Amino acid sequence: TNNHVIDDADVLTVFLQDRRSFPATVVGRDQFTDVAVIKIDAVGLTKISFGSSADLRVGEWIVAIGNPGFSGGSTPLDYTVTVGIVSALGRPLQLLSRGLRQDEATRVNAAFAIEDFIQTDAVINPGNSGGPMVNLRGQVVGINSAIASESGFYQGYGFAIPIDLAYRVMEDLIEYGNVRRAWLG
């Protein structure tokens, strides 16, 4: 999921399509890539496969899955699936670094934000964040993360974190609880 989805949460609950729900715990989170890993204790879940965002091409069809809310965010549209194309790759929107600069505790580290978004015209609204972006082979190629909008709702520009980046971050979060980054100097 996204770090911004769980950032202010005191309690996390994962709801499944079969109406079961499970308490979730945070395995790790990374504000510099907006990736977080959460865990539930459940058996018999269907596993989804990962593709490679490096294989994506502009014009390729993708599917965005999420739970956007109605106006005001009060009632989610559970398990919404929208389709679109990859509009651009490698978009540096400065969304993460701008947010980090506003936070006193992370201002010094804002330059470390990694932004390399996949842009899509698939409908992504508040509530889609943390959901998968899937290619037509059913493989996760991104994590829905942001929109460019003056109204706060869909205006044709959605963005996802490439799965190749997210996967490397997730591996570190699972193994170490944080992302290990090299330093020079």
Tab-separated table of C-alpha atoms in Angstrom:
chain	number	residue	atom	x	y	z
A	1	THR	CA	0.000	0.000	0.000
A	2	ASN	CA	1.019	3.654	0.201
A	3	ASN	CA	2.634	5.249	3.229
A	4	HIS	CA	0.211	8.180	2.985
A	5	VAL	CA	-2.738	5.744	3.307
A	6	ILE	CA	-1.624	4.484	6.725
A	7	ASP	CA	0.291	7.558	7.877
A	8	ASP	CA	-2.154	8.828	10.516
A	9	ALA	CA	-3.925	5.521	11.252
A	10	ASP	CA	-4.189	4.266	14.818
A	11	VAL	CA	-5.882	1.004	13.796
A	12	LEU	CA	-5.595	-0.801	10.449
A	13	THR	CA	-8.211	-3.209	9.135
A	14	VAL	CA	-8.107	-5.054	5.813
A	15	PHE	CA	-11.481	-5.889	4.264
A	16	LEU	CA	-11.675	-8.705	1.729
A	17	GLN	CA	-14.184	-9.057	-1.075
A	18	ASP	CA	-15.760	-12.086	0.663
A	19	ARG	CA	-16.729	-9.735	3.543
A	20	ARG	CA	-14.058	-11.019	5.955
A	21	SER	CA	-11.947	-8.448	7.749
A	22	PHE	CA	-8.618	-8.752	9.512
A	23	PRO	CA	-6.626	-6.463	11.784
A	24	ALA	CA	-3.393	-5.423	10.090
A	25	THR	CA	0.006	-4.528	11.453
A	26	VAL	CA	2.631	-2.304	9.860
A	27	VAL	CA	5.702	-4.256	8.768
A	28	GLY	CA	7.499	-1.131	7.554
A	29	ARG	CA	7.002	2.148	5.757
A	30	ASP	CA	9.060	4.484	3.621
A	31	GLN	CA	8.048	8.117	3.265
A	32	PHE	CA	10.651	8.719	0.544
A	33	THR	CA	8.900	6.405	-1.933
A	34	ASP	CA	5.398	6.474	-0.341
A	35	VAL	CA	5.449	2.680	0.039
A	36	ALA	CA	4.273	0.746	3.096
A	37	VAL	CA	3.944	-2.959	3.843
A	38	ILE	CA	1.173	-4.198	6.105
A	39	LYS	CA	0.451	-7.749	7.242
A	40	ILE	CA	-2.678	-9.726	8.095
A	41	ASP	CA	-2.932	-13.207	9.592
A	42	ALA	CA	-5.066	-15.122	7.096
A	43	VAL	CA	-4.797	-18.389	5.199
A	44	GLY	CA	-6.051	-19.441	1.795
A	45	LEU	CA	-5.655	-16.064	0.128
A	46	THR	CA	-5.153	-15.861	-3.630
A	47	LYS	CA	-1.741	-14.553	-4.596
A	48	ILE	CA	-1.337	-11.973	-7.363
A	49	SER	CA	1.756	-12.017	-9.543
A	50	PHE	CA	4.131	-9.144	-10.143
A	51	GLY	CA	5.139	-7.950	-13.572
A	52	SER	CA	7.907	-5.494	-14.340
A	53	SER	CA	7.312	-1.782	-14.731
A	54	ALA	CA	10.448	-1.690	-16.899
A	55	ASP	CA	8.469	-3.605	-19.540
A	56	LEU	CA	5.667	-0.993	-19.666
A	57	ARG	CA	5.302	1.069	-22.827
A	58	VAL	CA	3.441	4.322	-23.410
A	59	GLY	CA	0.075	3.435	-24.958
A	60	GLU	CA	-0.151	0.058	-23.194
A	61	TRP	CA	-3.491	-0.743	-21.534
A	62	ILE	CA	-3.585	-1.021	-17.748
A	63	VAL	CA	-6.223	-1.584	-15.061
A	64	ALA	CA	-6.436	0.433	-11.832
A	65	ILE	CA	-8.120	-1.202	-8.827
A	66	GLY	CA	-9.185	0.610	-5.672
A	67	ASN	CA	-11.905	1.787	-3.325
A	68	PRO	CA	-12.688	5.409	-4.195
A	69	GLY	CA	-15.212	7.285	-2.082
A	70	PHE	CA	-18.216	9.331	-3.088
A	71	SER	CA	-17.962	13.114	-2.838
A	72	GLY	CA	-16.867	13.702	0.732
A	73	GLY	CA	-15.349	10.240	0.960
A	74	SER	CA	-18.072	8.848	3.224
A	75	THR	CA	-19.118	5.737	1.276
A	76	PRO	CA	-16.497	3.789	-0.666
A	77	LEU	CA	-17.157	2.265	-4.053
A	78	ASP	CA	-15.602	-1.041	-3.036
A	79	TYR	CA	-13.488	-2.930	-5.545
A	80	THR	CA	-13.741	-0.444	-8.379
A	81	VAL	CA	-11.872	-1.360	-11.552
A	82	THR	CA	-11.057	1.238	-14.214
A	83	VAL	CA	-9.020	0.943	-17.399
A	84	GLY	CA	-6.759	3.306	-19.257
A	85	ILE	CA	-3.440	3.545	-20.992
A	86	VAL	CA	0.039	4.339	-19.806
A	87	SER	CA	0.307	8.009	-20.742
A	88	ALA	CA	3.929	8.568	-19.674
A	89	LEU	CA	6.735	6.947	-17.722
A	90	GLY	CA	9.218	8.462	-15.279
A	91	ARG	CA	7.145	11.479	-14.201
A	92	PRO	CA	8.975	13.452	-11.444
A	93	LEU	CA	6.037	15.312	-9.878
A	94	GLN	CA	7.837	16.514	-6.737
A	95	LEU	CA	4.773	15.440	-4.705
A	96	LEU	CA	6.732	13.551	-2.063
A	97	SER	CA	9.603	16.016	-1.740
A	98	ARG	CA	7.165	18.941	-1.510
A	99	GLY	CA	5.266	17.197	1.305
A	100	LEU	CA	8.485	16.276	3.104
A	101	ARG	CA	9.711	19.886	2.960
A	102	GLN	CA	6.511	20.987	4.723
A	103	ASP	CA	7.180	18.570	7.605
A	104	GLU	CA	9.756	20.037	9.999
A	105	ALA	CA	11.117	16.607	10.988
A	106	THR	CA	11.857	15.534	7.398
A	107	ARG	CA	12.753	18.847	5.748
A	108	VAL	CA	16.478	18.033	5.574
A	109	ASN	CA	15.798	14.672	3.927
A	110	ALA	CA	13.293	15.907	1.315
A	111	ALA	CA	15.911	15.630	-1.432
A	112	PHE	CA	15.942	11.842	-0.937
A	113	ALA	CA	12.363	11.409	-2.177
A	114	ILE	CA	12.306	9.066	-5.150
A	115	GLU	CA	9.681	10.017	-7.698
A	116	ASP	CA	9.446	8.108	-10.939
A	117	PHE	CA	5.685	7.828	-11.487
A	118	ILE	CA	3.756	5.967	-14.157
A	119	GLN	CA	1.150	8.355	-15.576
A	120	THR	CA	-2.203	6.970	-16.702
A	121	ASP	CA	-5.558	8.217	-17.897
A	122	ALA	CA	-7.339	5.422	-15.956
A	123	VAL	CA	-9.757	6.961	-13.481
A	124	ILE	CA	-7.993	7.245	-10.125
A	125	ASN	CA	-9.695	9.097	-7.264
A	126	PRO	CA	-9.077	9.486	-3.539
A	127	GLY	CA	-9.392	5.979	-2.125
A	128	ASN	CA	-7.608	4.307	-5.034
A	129	SER	CA	-4.271	4.954	-3.326
A	130	GLY	CA	-2.485	1.770	-2.363
A	131	GLY	CA	-4.408	-0.325	-4.873
A	132	PRO	CA	-2.703	-2.195	-7.690
A	133	MET	CA	-2.154	-1.051	-11.252
A	134	VAL	CA	-2.315	-4.222	-13.321
A	135	ASN	CA	-1.302	-5.014	-16.895
A	136	LEU	CA	-3.546	-7.051	-19.201
A	137	ARG	CA	-1.731	-10.236	-18.143
A	138	GLY	CA	-3.043	-9.709	-14.581
A	139	GLN	CA	0.365	-8.738	-13.168
A	140	VAL	CA	0.883	-5.826	-10.772
A	141	VAL	CA	3.013	-3.179	-12.500
A	142	GLY	CA	2.408	-0.268	-10.117
A	143	ILE	CA	0.796	1.002	-6.925
A	144	ASN	CA	-1.855	3.688	-7.493
A	145	SER	CA	-0.629	6.706	-5.596
A	146	ALA	CA	-1.644	10.182	-6.730
A	147	ILE	CA	-3.697	12.378	-9.027
A	148	ALA	CA	-3.050	15.792	-10.538
A	149	SER	CA	-6.234	17.727	-9.892
A	150	GLU	CA	-7.379	21.172	-8.890
A	151	SER	CA	-10.667	19.791	-7.515
A	152	GLY	CA	-9.216	16.811	-5.616
A	153	PHE	CA	-10.973	14.356	-7.939
A	154	TYR	CA	-10.172	12.766	-11.287
A	155	GLN	CA	-9.259	15.142	-14.093
A	156	GLY	CA	-7.483	12.718	-16.419
A	157	TYR	CA	-4.106	12.413	-14.700
A	158	GLY	CA	-3.416	9.477	-12.402
A	159	PHE	CA	-0.052	8.296	-11.142
A	160	ALA	CA	1.368	5.038	-9.817
A	161	ILE	CA	4.634	4.009	-8.201
A	162	PRO	CA	6.450	1.594	-10.554
A	163	ILE	CA	6.399	-1.937	-9.132
A	164	ASP	CA	10.132	-2.433	-9.770
A	165	LEU	CA	10.874	0.402	-7.328
A	166	ALA	CA	8.106	-0.597	-4.917
A	167	TYR	CA	9.239	-4.235	-4.878
A	168	ARG	CA	12.820	-3.315	-3.901
A	169	VAL	CA	11.447	-1.089	-1.128
A	170	MET	CA	9.028	-3.805	0.036
A	171	GLU	CA	11.832	-6.382	0.227
A	172	ASP	CA	13.865	-4.099	2.506
A	173	LEU	CA	10.830	-3.256	4.638
A	174	ILE	CA	10.056	-6.948	5.134
A	175	GLU	CA	13.643	-7.969	5.850
A	176	TYR	CA	14.906	-4.966	7.833
A	177	GLY	CA	11.843	-2.899	8.792
A	178	ASN	CA	13.217	0.089	6.865
A	179	VAL	CA	14.848	0.816	3.531
A	180	ARG	CA	18.600	0.487	3.457
A	181	ARG	CA	20.153	3.253	1.392
A	182	ALA	CA	23.792	3.804	0.550
A	183	TRP	CA	25.527	6.991	1.690
A	184	LEU	CA	28.677	8.618	0.411
A	185	GLY	CA	30.623	11.068	2.501
